[in-house]
Amino acid sequence: MHRRLTAAAAVATGASLLAACTATATDVPAPTGEGVLADICPATIVIQTDWFATPERAAAFQLVGPDGTVDVAKGAYTGPLGDTGVNVEVRLGGPFLGGQPVPAQMYQDPEITLGFVPTDDAVRANAEFPVTGVFASLEITPQIVMFDPATYDVESWDDVKATGAPIVYTEGKVFMDYLIAQGYVDPSQADASFDGTPSRFVAEGGAVMQQGYVSNEPYRWEHDVEGWMKPTDYLMIDDAGYEIYQHAWSVRSGELEELAPCLTELVPMLQQAQIDYVTDPEPVNEAILRIAETIPDGPPITLEGNADSVEVQLAEGIVSNGPDATLGNFDTERVDRVIAAVLPIFEGYGETIPAGIAADDIVTNEFIDPAIGLQ
């Protein structure tokens, strides 16, 4: 079982990993140069994220740096990408997507250059809105099911069904159908009424389990949620075998060839941005707080919570290298395993998925620099 790290353990583990990241960021210079993207990329590289500004999505904000401009109406954070000759516009998701999945939004709005698309959504969208992932900023998904250890004695996924506990999650999250298909959760436990707040968990005194991110909710519940303010425990979705890449930065598949000159230069910068963020997160963490304070109705953000998130992401391997020494590449065998796991689920929904779909249809490592990784 993945148990929530104690504060001391998180700091110690995060500090050692940060030290390793620092060495890597120093040894591998950022692949930049004056005007290097000006004639090969869009004048403004638009990145559509899937949610509000949080540390799990910080590599996008790192591209802009700490001094970007917040556009409240658009829900965006903008600024120049160093001295490359282009600007970056990072768009928030959530309510700014109007309920649409990111792939559909990408086809509705051709200004979007890159969108955050998890592996399961890429499979689901392939027939109508095909996208190709070119960079994975998170190696494993931070998605968890969180519970009160004083209420439920749970050591692994094998213990969950016997609790009979309702598991509150957001409707449409495919991981719940996967957990049911694997026999870890009884269908009667699935409760698709999660509203993104701790209200029900608190009101019912921990009698329900709920979805979350390991790098977010456990810290906030313990330190910030009035009416709770005590530790929780959790199980990682990845440990149940749900191996999606949560944030695959993706382009419209039909534009891959056209964007290739841009992506050849840009994708290594994306890799380096993730390393630079976890090496020195404070400047962009402050920007994330400024965005949250400027754009209303997002999740609660604190500098302390942001700092903890980075430590947990490193300690849990959420930000880490792939199966080799490279950060941001895709394990295509893993992608094929995800496809095999979700195809029966989507067929059960009555959705059309192209026959023979494989990893090469939804991801590519063509633009990844194998020399860029955490050491």
PDB file of C-alpha atoms in Angstrom, residues 75-184:
ATOM      1  CA  GLY A  75      -8.579  31.675 -18.077  1.00  0.00           C
ATOM      2  CA  ALA A  76      -5.042  31.875 -19.416  1.00  0.00           C
ATOM      3  CA  TYR A  77      -1.461  32.595 -18.387  1.00  0.00           C
ATOM      4  CA  THR A  78       0.713  34.111 -21.108  1.00  0.00           C
ATOM      5  CA  GLY A  79       4.219  35.347 -21.775  1.00  0.00           C
ATOM      6  CA  PRO A  80       7.285  34.893 -23.986  1.00  0.00           C
ATOM      7  CA  LEU A  81       9.054  31.545 -24.143  1.00  0.00           C
ATOM      8  CA  GLY A  82      12.469  32.865 -23.193  1.00  0.00           C
ATOM      9  CA  ASP A  83      14.263  34.321 -26.183  1.00  0.00           C
ATOM     10  CA  THR A  84      12.926  31.767 -28.652  1.00  0.00           C
ATOM     11  CA  GLY A  85      10.886  34.339 -30.565  1.00  0.00           C
ATOM     12  CA  VAL A  86       7.447  32.953 -29.685  1.00  0.00           C
ATOM     13  CA  ASN A  87       4.927  33.380 -26.898  1.00  0.00           C
ATOM     14  CA  VAL A  88       3.164  30.741 -24.826  1.00  0.00           C
ATOM     15  CA  GLU A  89      -0.468  30.848 -23.747  1.00  0.00           C
ATOM     16  CA  VAL A  90      -1.408  28.266 -21.127  1.00  0.00           C
ATOM     17  CA  ARG A  91      -5.163  27.819 -20.943  1.00  0.00           C
ATOM     18  CA  LEU A  92      -6.915  26.460 -17.893  1.00  0.00           C
ATOM     19  CA  GLY A  93      -9.343  23.573 -18.216  1.00  0.00           C
ATOM     20  CA  GLY A  94     -12.239  22.769 -15.913  1.00  0.00           C
ATOM     21  CA  PRO A  95     -15.096  25.223 -16.489  1.00  0.00           C
ATOM     22  CA  PHE A  96     -13.124  26.956 -19.238  1.00  0.00           C
ATOM     23  CA  LEU A  97     -13.602  23.834 -21.379  1.00  0.00           C
ATOM     24  CA  GLY A  98     -17.372  24.079 -21.125  1.00  0.00           C
ATOM     25  CA  GLY A  99     -17.632  20.409 -20.253  1.00  0.00           C
ATOM     26  CA  GLN A 100     -15.783  19.235 -23.356  1.00  0.00           C
ATOM     27  CA  PRO A 101     -12.920  16.726 -23.258  1.00  0.00           C
ATOM     28  CA  VAL A 102      -9.608  18.217 -24.335  1.00  0.00           C
ATOM     29  CA  PRO A 103      -9.459  16.384 -27.718  1.00  0.00           C
ATOM     30  CA  ALA A 104     -12.864  17.756 -28.726  1.00  0.00           C
ATOM     31  CA  GLN A 105     -11.795  21.248 -27.636  1.00  0.00           C
ATOM     32  CA  MET A 106      -8.638  20.948 -29.737  1.00  0.00           C
ATOM     33  CA  TYR A 107     -10.691  20.268 -32.853  1.00  0.00           C
ATOM     34  CA  GLN A 108     -13.165  23.023 -32.057  1.00  0.00           C
ATOM     35  CA  ASP A 109     -10.407  25.591 -31.555  1.00  0.00           C
ATOM     36  CA  PRO A 110      -7.591  25.332 -34.129  1.00  0.00           C
ATOM     37  CA  GLU A 111      -5.511  27.879 -32.185  1.00  0.00           C
ATOM     38  CA  ILE A 112      -4.624  25.167 -29.680  1.00  0.00           C
ATOM     39  CA  THR A 113      -1.192  23.720 -30.402  1.00  0.00           C
ATOM     40  CA  LEU A 114      -0.913  21.156 -27.595  1.00  0.00           C
ATOM     41  CA  GLY A 115      -3.497  19.663 -25.260  1.00  0.00           C
ATOM     42  CA  PHE A 116      -3.236  17.573 -22.102  1.00  0.00           C
ATOM     43  CA  VAL A 117      -4.826  14.206 -22.989  1.00  0.00           C
ATOM     44  CA  PRO A 118      -4.679  11.087 -20.786  1.00  0.00           C
ATOM     45  CA  THR A 119      -4.142   7.788 -22.552  1.00  0.00           C
ATOM     46  CA  ASP A 120      -7.696   6.552 -22.028  1.00  0.00           C
ATOM     47  CA  ASP A 121      -9.170   9.734 -23.487  1.00  0.00           C
ATOM     48  CA  ALA A 122      -6.845   9.490 -26.506  1.00  0.00           C
ATOM     49  CA  VAL A 123      -8.170   5.989 -27.213  1.00  0.00           C
ATOM     50  CA  ARG A 124     -11.748   7.109 -26.736  1.00  0.00           C
ATOM     51  CA  ALA A 125     -11.338  10.103 -29.050  1.00  0.00           C
ATOM     52  CA  ASN A 126      -9.373   8.388 -31.799  1.00  0.00           C
ATOM     53  CA  ALA A 127     -12.239   7.828 -34.211  1.00  0.00           C
ATOM     54  CA  GLU A 128     -13.542  11.404 -34.184  1.00  0.00           C
ATOM     55  CA  PHE A 129     -10.816  13.585 -32.661  1.00  0.00           C
ATOM     56  CA  PRO A 130      -7.492  11.786 -33.174  1.00  0.00           C
ATOM     57  CA  VAL A 131      -4.556  13.172 -31.216  1.00  0.00           C
ATOM     58  CA  THR A 132      -0.936  12.089 -30.832  1.00  0.00           C
ATOM     59  CA  GLY A 133       0.999  12.491 -27.601  1.00  0.00           C
ATOM     60  CA  VAL A 134       4.509  13.908 -28.024  1.00  0.00           C
ATOM     61  CA  PHE A 135       5.552  14.373 -24.367  1.00  0.00           C
ATOM     62  CA  ALA A 136       4.487  12.892 -21.032  1.00  0.00           C
ATOM     63  CA  SER A 137       5.168  15.352 -18.229  1.00  0.00           C
ATOM     64  CA  LEU A 138       4.017  12.847 -15.568  1.00  0.00           C
ATOM     65  CA  GLU A 139       5.383   9.309 -15.604  1.00  0.00           C
ATOM     66  CA  ILE A 140       2.581   7.773 -13.540  1.00  0.00           C
ATOM     67  CA  THR A 141      -0.863   9.066 -12.785  1.00  0.00           C
ATOM     68  CA  PRO A 142      -1.307  10.821  -9.425  1.00  0.00           C
ATOM     69  CA  GLN A 143      -4.919   9.589  -9.295  1.00  0.00           C
ATOM     70  CA  ILE A 144      -5.874   7.914  -6.009  1.00  0.00           C
ATOM     71  CA  VAL A 145      -8.822   6.662  -4.053  1.00  0.00           C
ATOM     72  CA  MET A 146      -8.528   8.276  -0.615  1.00  0.00           C
ATOM     73  CA  PHE A 147     -10.026   7.019   2.637  1.00  0.00           C
ATOM     74  CA  ASP A 148     -10.021   7.478   6.393  1.00  0.00           C
ATOM     75  CA  PRO A 149      -7.687   4.895   7.974  1.00  0.00           C
ATOM     76  CA  ALA A 150      -9.592   5.176  11.254  1.00  0.00           C
ATOM     77  CA  THR A 151     -12.742   4.003   9.472  1.00  0.00           C
ATOM     78  CA  TYR A 152     -11.410   1.450   6.982  1.00  0.00           C
ATOM     79  CA  ASP A 153      -8.628  -1.116   7.424  1.00  0.00           C
ATOM     80  CA  VAL A 154      -7.416  -1.255   3.848  1.00  0.00           C
ATOM     81  CA  GLU A 155      -3.948  -2.460   2.883  1.00  0.00           C
ATOM     82  CA  SER A 156      -4.394  -3.061  -0.854  1.00  0.00           C
ATOM     83  CA  TRP A 157      -6.942  -2.949  -3.658  1.00  0.00           C
ATOM     84  CA  ASP A 158      -7.976  -6.472  -2.703  1.00  0.00           C
ATOM     85  CA  ASP A 159      -9.492  -5.072   0.510  1.00  0.00           C
ATOM     86  CA  VAL A 160     -11.716  -2.405  -1.017  1.00  0.00           C
ATOM     87  CA  LYS A 161     -14.734  -4.432  -2.128  1.00  0.00           C
ATOM     88  CA  ALA A 162     -15.253  -5.972   1.315  1.00  0.00           C
ATOM     89  CA  THR A 163     -15.602  -2.525   2.908  1.00  0.00           C
ATOM     90  CA  GLY A 164     -18.777  -1.799   0.945  1.00  0.00           C
ATOM     91  CA  ALA A 165     -17.796   1.862   1.117  1.00  0.00           C
ATOM     92  CA  PRO A 166     -19.248   4.258  -1.448  1.00  0.00           C
ATOM     93  CA  ILE A 167     -16.449   5.569  -3.677  1.00  0.00           C
ATOM     94  CA  VAL A 168     -17.241   9.093  -4.787  1.00  0.00           C
ATOM     95  CA  TYR A 169     -15.783  10.036  -8.165  1.00  0.00           C
ATOM     96  CA  THR A 170     -16.429  12.286 -11.144  1.00  0.00           C
ATOM     97  CA  GLU A 171     -18.820  10.865 -13.716  1.00  0.00           C
ATOM     98  CA  GLY A 172     -17.026   9.790 -16.877  1.00  0.00           C
ATOM     99  CA  LYS A 173     -13.756   8.810 -15.173  1.00  0.00           C
ATOM    100  CA  VAL A 174     -12.872   5.553 -16.872  1.00  0.00           C
ATOM    101  CA  PHE A 175     -10.704   4.321 -14.004  1.00  0.00           C
ATOM    102  CA  MET A 176     -13.813   3.421 -11.990  1.00  0.00           C
ATOM    103  CA  ASP A 177     -15.120   1.097 -14.697  1.00  0.00           C
ATOM    104  CA  TYR A 178     -11.642  -0.422 -14.870  1.00  0.00           C
ATOM    105  CA  LEU A 179     -11.619  -1.068 -11.101  1.00  0.00           C
ATOM    106  CA  ILE A 180     -15.030  -2.717 -11.384  1.00  0.00           C
ATOM    107  CA  ALA A 181     -13.923  -4.820 -14.355  1.00  0.00           C
ATOM    108  CA  GLN A 182     -10.879  -6.009 -12.410  1.00  0.00           C
ATOM    109  CA  GLY A 183     -13.034  -7.024  -9.462  1.00  0.00           C
ATOM    110  CA  TYR A 184     -11.555  -4.486  -7.053  1.00  0.00           C
TER     111      TYR A 184
END
